[in-house]
């Protein structure tokens, strides 16, 4: 074993051993954990998308480096710890079918779940890591495979330690949505870190900007989230674009109104069996609603003036009737770009009388 690999395994072993303690990690350990778990960004790019797209190997290395005795239990013997990011209630056979088939073929879950003992519960254990494995074996129990038991490793963890361990695993899981992770972080920062973002970022060994971007996503109103066809469509980049706009009182209402309209469209498409409105398109429409150009009527003339978001005039509405349609005069003032003109015209056309 080379020196670097051995040192890294020792770091990871120390990390999992320290999870039961609420004391802050030593500076040297925190620094090494940061190097091991979150690669540096040498070019200074925005870290949020990289953080969510990067599949770190930290949890697998912990599992290899720290060998714990395992036990076999029935899924009914453990409750689900509510502090995990994954929404257990949203798990379905379709989402877990490959794992269910794998466990059925092997007769057990290959990777042990993590549990802790409970003191005040009707079940002796609480599941910290491994919700999909728990769901899959529970499904198998309900479908004539009661002989399959849940392989589990018992750890002594407080809530903050449980959160860190679960988060470490969830960074690898592609099926944990950005929204689930963001809302999990929002709950954790108040529950375990007294609302102090710097403290939370240090304990998780992630850049503060990553944490900020995730918390922005968690702030999106329910109306905005409902505009997306499914929670998995809501991405960190959408929160980064929409959250600042929603903090502007004049822009918030148009965004919420557009979100309600889009949610209705999504529902109608779903009922008709038609393709959904993709997440990127939903975000663009919400941004457009927030930055929609103003249509003003000058007191000295009857033609409506089309204004771009920059405040520059890009043209006039000469007529707008349901039967004859809309007539526009495009005459940009101040050197507006083609993209700016098109952005200004989109809401005008969408709201034209011939569309009603």
Short mmCIF file of C-alpha atoms in Angstrom, two decimals:
data_model
loop_
_atom_site.label_atom_id
_atom_site.label_comp_id
_atom_site.label_asym_id
_atom_site.label_seq_id
_atom_site.Cartn_x
_atom_site.Cartn_y
_atom_site.Cartn_z
CA UNK A 1 0.00 0.00 0.00
CA UNK A 2 1.51 3.35 -0.92
CA UNK A 3 1.88 6.11 1.66
CA UNK A 4 -0.83 8.35 0.19
CA UNK A 5 -3.45 5.61 0.08
CA UNK A 6 -2.65 4.50 3.59
CA UNK A 7 -2.83 8.04 4.96
CA UNK A 8 -6.16 8.64 3.21
CA UNK A 9 -7.68 5.45 4.60
CA UNK A 10 -6.56 6.48 8.11
CA UNK A 11 -8.24 9.85 7.61
CA UNK A 12 -11.49 8.20 6.53
CA UNK A 13 -11.36 5.76 9.41
CA UNK A 14 -10.86 8.64 11.82
CA UNK A 15 -13.75 10.49 10.17
CA UNK A 16 -16.29 7.77 10.74
CA UNK A 17 -14.98 7.20 14.28
CA UNK A 18 -15.54 10.90 15.04
CA UNK A 19 -19.12 10.99 13.77
CA UNK A 20 -20.57 10.30 17.20
CA UNK A 21 -18.97 13.42 18.65
CA UNK A 22 -20.51 16.88 18.39
CA UNK A 23 -17.16 18.54 18.97
CA UNK A 24 -15.67 20.30 15.96
CA UNK A 25 -13.07 18.31 14.04
CA UNK A 26 -9.46 19.25 14.61
CA UNK A 27 -8.15 21.76 12.08
CA UNK A 28 -5.64 19.27 10.66
CA UNK A 29 -8.31 16.60 10.21
CA UNK A 30 -10.79 19.04 8.73
CA UNK A 31 -8.21 20.19 6.22
CA UNK A 32 -7.33 16.64 5.18
CA UNK A 33 -11.00 15.65 4.97
CA UNK A 34 -11.63 18.65 2.74
CA UNK A 35 -8.85 17.51 0.42
CA UNK A 36 -10.12 13.95 0.41
CA UNK A 37 -13.82 14.63 -0.03
CA UNK A 38 -14.04 17.83 -2.08
CA UNK A 39 -11.48 18.33 -4.86
CA UNK A 40 -10.25 21.89 -5.25
CA UNK A 41 -11.51 24.04 -8.09
CA UNK A 42 -8.31 25.55 -9.49
CA UNK A 43 -10.02 27.76 -12.05
CA UNK A 44 -12.51 29.35 -9.66
CA UNK A 45 -15.65 28.14 -11.42
CA UNK A 46 -19.03 28.22 -9.70
CA UNK A 47 -18.89 25.12 -7.49
CA UNK A 48 -22.61 24.34 -7.16
CA UNK A 49 -23.24 22.34 -10.34
CA UNK A 50 -19.82 20.64 -9.97
CA UNK A 51 -20.66 19.66 -6.40
CA UNK A 52 -23.94 18.05 -7.39
CA UNK A 53 -22.61 16.36 -10.52
CA UNK A 54 -19.39 15.12 -8.94
CA UNK A 55 -19.57 11.54 -7.67
CA UNK A 56 -17.08 11.42 -4.79
CA UNK A 57 -15.63 8.09 -3.71
CA UNK A 58 -15.46 8.99 -0.02
CA UNK A 59 -18.25 6.79 1.29
CA UNK A 60 -17.04 3.70 -0.60
CA UNK A 61 -13.56 4.24 0.78
CA UNK A 62 -14.97 4.51 4.28
CA UNK A 63 -16.80 1.24 3.78
CA UNK A 64 -13.60 -0.44 2.58
CA UNK A 65 -11.36 1.07 5.21
CA UNK A 66 -13.55 0.58 8.27
CA UNK A 67 -14.76 -3.00 8.67
CA UNK A 68 -17.59 -3.28 11.19
CA UNK A 69 -19.37 -6.43 12.28
CA UNK A 70 -22.78 -6.69 10.64
CA UNK A 71 -26.06 -8.15 11.81
CA UNK A 72 -29.16 -9.31 9.97
CA UNK A 73 -32.53 -7.82 10.86
CA UNK A 74 -35.99 -7.60 9.43
CA UNK A 75 -36.92 -4.28 7.80
CA UNK A 76 -39.79 -3.96 10.26
CA UNK A 77 -37.29 -3.79 13.12
CA UNK A 78 -36.10 -0.32 12.16
CA UNK A 79 -37.80 2.99 11.70
CA UNK A 80 -36.53 5.51 9.15
CA UNK A 81 -34.53 8.42 10.50
CA UNK A 82 -36.29 11.59 9.27
CA UNK A 83 -33.03 13.53 8.90
CA UNK A 84 -32.00 11.81 5.68
CA UNK A 85 -32.34 13.75 2.44
CA UNK A 86 -34.13 11.01 0.55
CA UNK A 87 -37.91 11.11 0.61
CA UNK A 88 -38.73 7.54 1.64
CA UNK A 89 -42.43 8.03 0.88
CA UNK A 90 -41.55 8.81 -2.75
CA UNK A 91 -39.76 5.50 -3.31
CA UNK A 92 -41.58 3.10 -5.62
CA UNK A 93 -40.99 -0.30 -7.16
CA UNK A 94 -40.19 1.42 -10.48
CA UNK A 95 -37.50 3.58 -8.88
CA UNK A 96 -35.90 0.62 -7.11
CA UNK A 97 -36.52 -2.26 -9.53
CA UNK A 98 -32.87 -2.87 -10.43
CA UNK A 99 -31.87 -2.97 -6.76
CA UNK A 100 -34.82 -5.23 -5.91
CA UNK A 101 -33.78 -7.68 -8.64
CA UNK A 102 -30.16 -7.62 -7.47
CA UNK A 103 -31.06 -8.31 -3.84
CA UNK A 104 -33.45 -11.09 -4.85
CA UNK A 105 -30.74 -12.78 -6.90
CA UNK A 106 -28.07 -12.48 -4.20
CA UNK A 107 -30.37 -13.15 -1.24
CA UNK A 108 -29.24 -10.05 0.66
CA UNK A 109 -28.08 -6.49 0.24
CA UNK A 110 -24.38 -6.50 -0.66
CA UNK A 111 -23.67 -3.12 0.95
CA UNK A 112 -24.71 -2.97 4.60
CA UNK A 113 -27.11 -0.24 5.70
CA UNK A 114 -26.20 1.86 8.73
CA UNK A 115 -28.46 1.78 11.77
CA UNK A 116 -28.33 3.00 15.35
CA UNK A 117 -30.06 1.73 18.46
CA UNK A 118 -33.11 3.60 19.71
CA UNK A 119 -34.16 4.14 23.30
CA UNK A 120 -37.67 5.57 23.03
CA UNK A 121 -39.28 3.74 20.15
CA UNK A 122 -41.36 0.67 19.51
CA UNK A 123 -38.61 -0.51 17.14
CA UNK A 124 -35.10 -1.32 18.36
CA UNK A 125 -33.24 0.35 15.50
CA UNK A 126 -33.33 3.47 13.37
CA UNK A 127 -32.07 3.48 9.78
CA UNK A 128 -29.51 6.22 9.03
CA UNK A 129 -28.12 5.18 5.63
CA UNK A 130 -29.69 2.82 3.10
CA UNK A 131 -33.29 3.85 2.53
CA UNK A 132 -33.49 2.28 -0.95
CA UNK A 133 -32.06 -0.98 0.37
CA UNK A 134 -34.58 -0.92 3.22
CA UNK A 135 -37.45 -0.19 0.82
CA UNK A 136 -36.34 -2.92 -1.58
CA UNK A 137 -36.19 -5.62 1.07
CA UNK A 138 -39.49 -4.42 2.55
CA UNK A 139 -41.00 -4.79 -0.92
CA UNK A 140 -39.56 -8.28 -1.23
CA UNK A 141 -41.01 -9.21 2.17
CA UNK A 142 -44.41 -8.08 0.95
CA UNK A 143 -43.98 -10.14 -2.22
CA UNK A 144 -43.19 -13.66 -0.98
CA UNK A 145 -39.52 -13.26 -0.05
CA UNK A 146 -39.65 -13.01 3.74
CA UNK A 147 -36.47 -15.10 4.00
CA UNK A 148 -34.34 -12.17 2.84
CA UNK A 149 -33.02 -10.11 5.75
CA UNK A 150 -31.47 -6.67 5.89
CA UNK A 151 -27.70 -6.68 6.43
CA UNK A 152 -26.89 -3.77 8.73
CA UNK A 153 -23.99 -2.19 10.58
CA UNK A 154 -24.66 -0.58 13.96
CA UNK A 155 -23.04 2.79 14.66
CA UNK A 156 -23.21 5.03 17.71
CA UNK A 157 -24.20 8.40 16.29
CA UNK A 158 -25.82 11.60 17.46
CA UNK A 159 -28.12 13.44 15.04
CA UNK A 160 -25.42 15.70 13.64
CA UNK A 161 -23.11 12.75 13.08
CA UNK A 162 -25.95 10.82 11.45
CA UNK A 163 -26.62 13.76 9.14
CA UNK A 164 -22.98 13.98 8.08
CA UNK A 165 -22.72 10.28 7.39
CA UNK A 166 -25.98 10.23 5.40
CA UNK A 167 -24.90 13.32 3.47
CA UNK A 168 -21.58 11.72 2.61
CA UNK A 169 -23.38 8.78 1.03
CA UNK A 170 -26.02 10.92 -0.68
CA UNK A 171 -23.38 12.87 -2.59
CA UNK A 172 -22.81 9.69 -4.60
CA UNK A 173 -26.46 8.92 -5.25
CA UNK A 174 -27.73 10.23 -8.59
CA UNK A 175 -31.34 9.50 -7.65
CA UNK A 176 -31.26 11.84 -4.65
CA UNK A 177 -32.61 15.00 -6.25
CA UNK A 178 -31.08 18.44 -5.90
CA UNK A 179 -34.29 19.57 -4.23
CA UNK A 180 -34.24 16.76 -1.66
CA UNK A 181 -30.64 17.54 -0.79
CA UNK A 182 -31.27 21.29 -0.62
CA UNK A 183 -34.25 20.94 1.72
CA UNK A 184 -32.29 18.50 3.85
CA UNK A 185 -29.53 21.11 4.20
CA UNK A 186 -32.04 23.80 5.10
CA UNK A 187 -33.37 21.68 7.96
CA UNK A 188 -29.89 20.69 9.10
CA UNK A 189 -28.44 24.18 9.30
CA UNK A 190 -31.00 25.18 11.92
CA UNK A 191 -31.15 21.83 13.70
CA UNK A 192 -27.43 21.14 14.07
CA UNK A 193 -25.47 24.31 13.27
CA UNK A 194 -27.46 27.14 14.89
CA UNK A 195 -28.08 28.69 11.49
CA UNK A 196 -24.33 29.32 10.99
CA UNK A 197 -23.45 28.50 7.39
CA UNK A 198 -19.71 28.68 7.89
CA UNK A 199 -19.87 26.11 10.65
CA UNK A 200 -21.97 23.76 8.55
CA UNK A 201 -19.70 24.10 5.51
CA UNK A 202 -16.66 23.31 7.64
CA UNK A 203 -18.25 20.24 9.22
CA UNK A 204 -19.31 18.91 5.80
CA UNK A 205 -15.99 19.88 4.20
CA UNK A 206 -17.70 21.64 1.29
CA UNK A 207 -17.17 25.15 -0.13
CA UNK A 208 -19.41 27.81 1.37
CA UNK A 209 -20.62 28.81 -2.10
CA UNK A 210 -21.93 25.26 -2.67
CA UNK A 211 -23.91 25.48 0.55
CA UNK A 212 -25.23 28.93 -0.34
CA UNK A 213 -26.45 27.72 -3.74
CA UNK A 214 -28.20 24.71 -2.25
CA UNK A 215 -29.94 26.86 0.34
CA UNK A 216 -31.09 29.19 -2.45
CA UNK A 217 -32.75 26.22 -4.11
CA UNK A 218 -34.44 25.27 -0.84
CA UNK A 219 -35.94 28.78 -0.64
CA UNK A 220 -37.99 28.39 -3.83
CA UNK A 221 -41.73 28.75 -3.03
CA UNK A 222 -43.98 25.72 -3.41
CA UNK A 223 -45.76 27.42 -6.33
CA UNK A 224 -42.49 27.59 -8.27
CA UNK A 225 -41.58 23.99 -7.48
CA UNK A 226 -45.05 22.89 -8.62
CA UNK A 227 -44.41 24.45 -12.04
CA UNK A 228 -41.85 21.72 -12.71
CA UNK A 229 -43.29 18.40 -13.89
CA UNK A 230 -41.47 16.47 -11.17
CA UNK A 231 -39.11 17.32 -8.28
CA UNK A 232 -36.12 15.79 -10.08
CA UNK A 233 -36.45 18.50 -12.76
CA UNK A 234 -35.65 21.26 -10.26
CA UNK A 235 -31.90 21.85 -10.36
CA UNK A 236 -29.46 23.97 -8.37
CA UNK A 237 -28.89 26.17 -11.42
CA UNK A 238 -32.61 26.98 -11.46
CA UNK A 239 -32.45 28.14 -7.86
CA UNK A 240 -29.43 30.27 -8.66
CA UNK A 241 -31.37 32.10 -11.39
CA UNK A 242 -34.78 32.36 -9.72
CA UNK A 243 -33.98 33.01 -6.07
CA UNK A 244 -32.54 36.54 -6.60
CA UNK A 245 -35.52 37.47 -8.79
CA UNK A 246 -38.01 36.22 -6.20
CA UNK A 247 -36.46 38.50 -3.58
CA UNK A 248 -37.52 41.50 -5.68
CA UNK A 249 -41.08 42.34 -4.59
CA UNK A 250 -42.04 43.68 -8.03
CA UNK A 251 -40.86 40.53 -9.78
CA UNK A 252 -42.10 37.94 -7.29
CA UNK A 253 -45.80 38.22 -8.15
CA UNK A 254 -45.30 37.82 -11.92
CA UNK A 255 -43.12 34.76 -11.30
CA UNK A 256 -45.71 33.16 -9.02
CA UNK A 257 -48.50 33.91 -11.50
CA UNK A 258 -46.50 32.35 -14.33
CA UNK A 259 -45.67 29.36 -12.11
CA UNK A 260 -49.36 28.72 -11.46
CA UNK A 261 -50.10 28.88 -15.19
CA UNK A 262 -47.28 26.46 -15.99
CA UNK A 263 -48.39 24.07 -13.24
CA UNK A 264 -51.84 23.96 -14.84
CA UNK A 265 -50.28 23.29 -18.24
CA UNK A 266 -48.16 20.48 -16.77
CA UNK A 267 -51.26 18.90 -15.25
CA UNK A 268 -53.15 19.08 -18.55
CA UNK A 269 -50.21 17.57 -20.43
CA UNK A 270 -49.93 14.77 -17.87
CA UNK A 271 -53.63 13.98 -18.14
CA UNK A 272 -53.40 13.91 -21.91
CA UNK A 273 -50.35 11.65 -21.88
CA UNK A 274 -48.31 14.34 -23.62
CA UNK A 275 -44.63 15.17 -23.00
CA UNK A 276 -43.94 17.43 -20.04
CA UNK A 277 -42.48 20.92 -20.19
CA UNK A 278 -38.81 20.33 -19.48
CA UNK A 279 -37.20 21.93 -16.45
CA UNK A 280 -34.93 24.24 -18.44
CA UNK A 281 -37.92 25.60 -20.37
CA UNK A 282 -39.89 26.10 -17.16
CA UNK A 283 -37.04 28.12 -15.71
CA UNK A 284 -36.75 30.25 -18.85
CA UNK A 285 -40.45 31.05 -18.76
CA UNK A 286 -40.31 32.04 -15.10
CA UNK A 287 -37.30 34.27 -15.70
CA UNK A 288 -39.07 35.83 -18.69
CA UNK A 289 -42.10 36.57 -16.51
CA UNK A 290 -39.85 38.36 -14.03
CA UNK A 291 -38.07 40.40 -16.67
CA UNK A 292 -41.01 40.92 -19.03
CA UNK A 293 -40.78 44.20 -20.95
CA UNK A 294 -43.24 46.90 -20.11
CA UNK A 295 -45.92 47.89 -22.60
CA UNK A 296 -46.73 51.58 -22.20
CA UNK A 297 -49.13 53.90 -23.99
CA UNK A 298 -47.78 57.38 -24.49
CA UNK A 299 -50.25 60.19 -23.67
CA UNK A 300 -49.39 61.85 -27.00
CA UNK A 301 -49.97 58.81 -29.21
CA UNK A 302 -52.19 55.78 -29.29
CA UNK A 303 -49.61 53.16 -30.27
CA UNK A 304 -48.31 50.90 -27.47
CA UNK A 305 -44.55 51.05 -27.06
CA UNK A 306 -42.64 47.80 -26.53
CA UNK A 307 -39.83 48.27 -24.02
CA UNK A 308 -37.00 45.80 -23.45
CA UNK A 309 -35.92 44.80 -19.95
CA UNK A 310 -33.04 47.29 -20.29
CA UNK A 311 -35.56 50.12 -20.70
CA UNK A 312 -34.76 50.67 -24.37
CA UNK A 313 -37.63 50.98 -26.86
CA UNK A 314 -37.59 48.18 -29.43
CA UNK A 315 -40.80 48.85 -31.34
CA UNK A 316 -44.51 49.58 -31.32
CA UNK A 317 -47.75 47.59 -31.37
CA UNK A 318 -49.67 49.08 -34.27
CA UNK A 319 -52.73 46.85 -33.80
CA UNK A 320 -53.80 43.85 -31.75
CA UNK A 321 -57.15 42.23 -32.52
CA UNK A 322 -58.49 38.72 -32.12
CA UNK A 323 -59.69 38.47 -35.70
CA UNK A 324 -56.92 40.23 -37.65
CA UNK A 325 -54.03 39.43 -35.35
CA UNK A 326 -51.18 41.66 -34.27
CA UNK A 327 -49.19 44.15 -36.31
CA UNK A 328 -45.80 45.19 -34.96
CA UNK A 329 -43.31 47.81 -35.96
CA UNK A 330 -39.75 46.89 -34.97
CA UNK A 331 -37.53 49.95 -34.69
CA UNK A 332 -35.01 49.42 -31.88
CA UNK A 333 -33.67 52.49 -30.13
CA UNK A 334 -30.20 52.58 -28.68
CA UNK A 335 -28.73 49.59 -30.47
CA UNK A 336 -30.67 46.71 -28.93
CA UNK A 337 -29.37 43.25 -29.79
CA UNK A 338 -31.43 40.64 -31.66
CA UNK A 339 -31.67 38.52 -28.49
CA UNK A 340 -32.92 41.49 -26.50
CA UNK A 341 -35.57 42.25 -29.15
CA UNK A 342 -36.75 38.62 -29.24
CA UNK A 343 -36.91 38.46 -25.45
CA UNK A 344 -39.00 41.64 -25.43
CA UNK A 345 -41.40 40.33 -28.06
CA UNK A 346 -42.02 36.88 -26.58
CA UNK A 347 -44.42 37.94 -23.76
CA UNK A 348 -46.11 40.44 -26.09
CA UNK A 349 -46.92 37.67 -28.58
CA UNK A 350 -47.88 35.20 -25.86
CA UNK A 351 -50.39 37.69 -24.48
CA UNK A 352 -51.72 38.82 -27.85
CA UNK A 353 -55.49 38.82 -28.33
CA UNK A 354 -55.34 36.21 -31.12
CA UNK A 355 -53.96 33.77 -28.52
CA UNK A 356 -56.86 34.23 -26.13
#
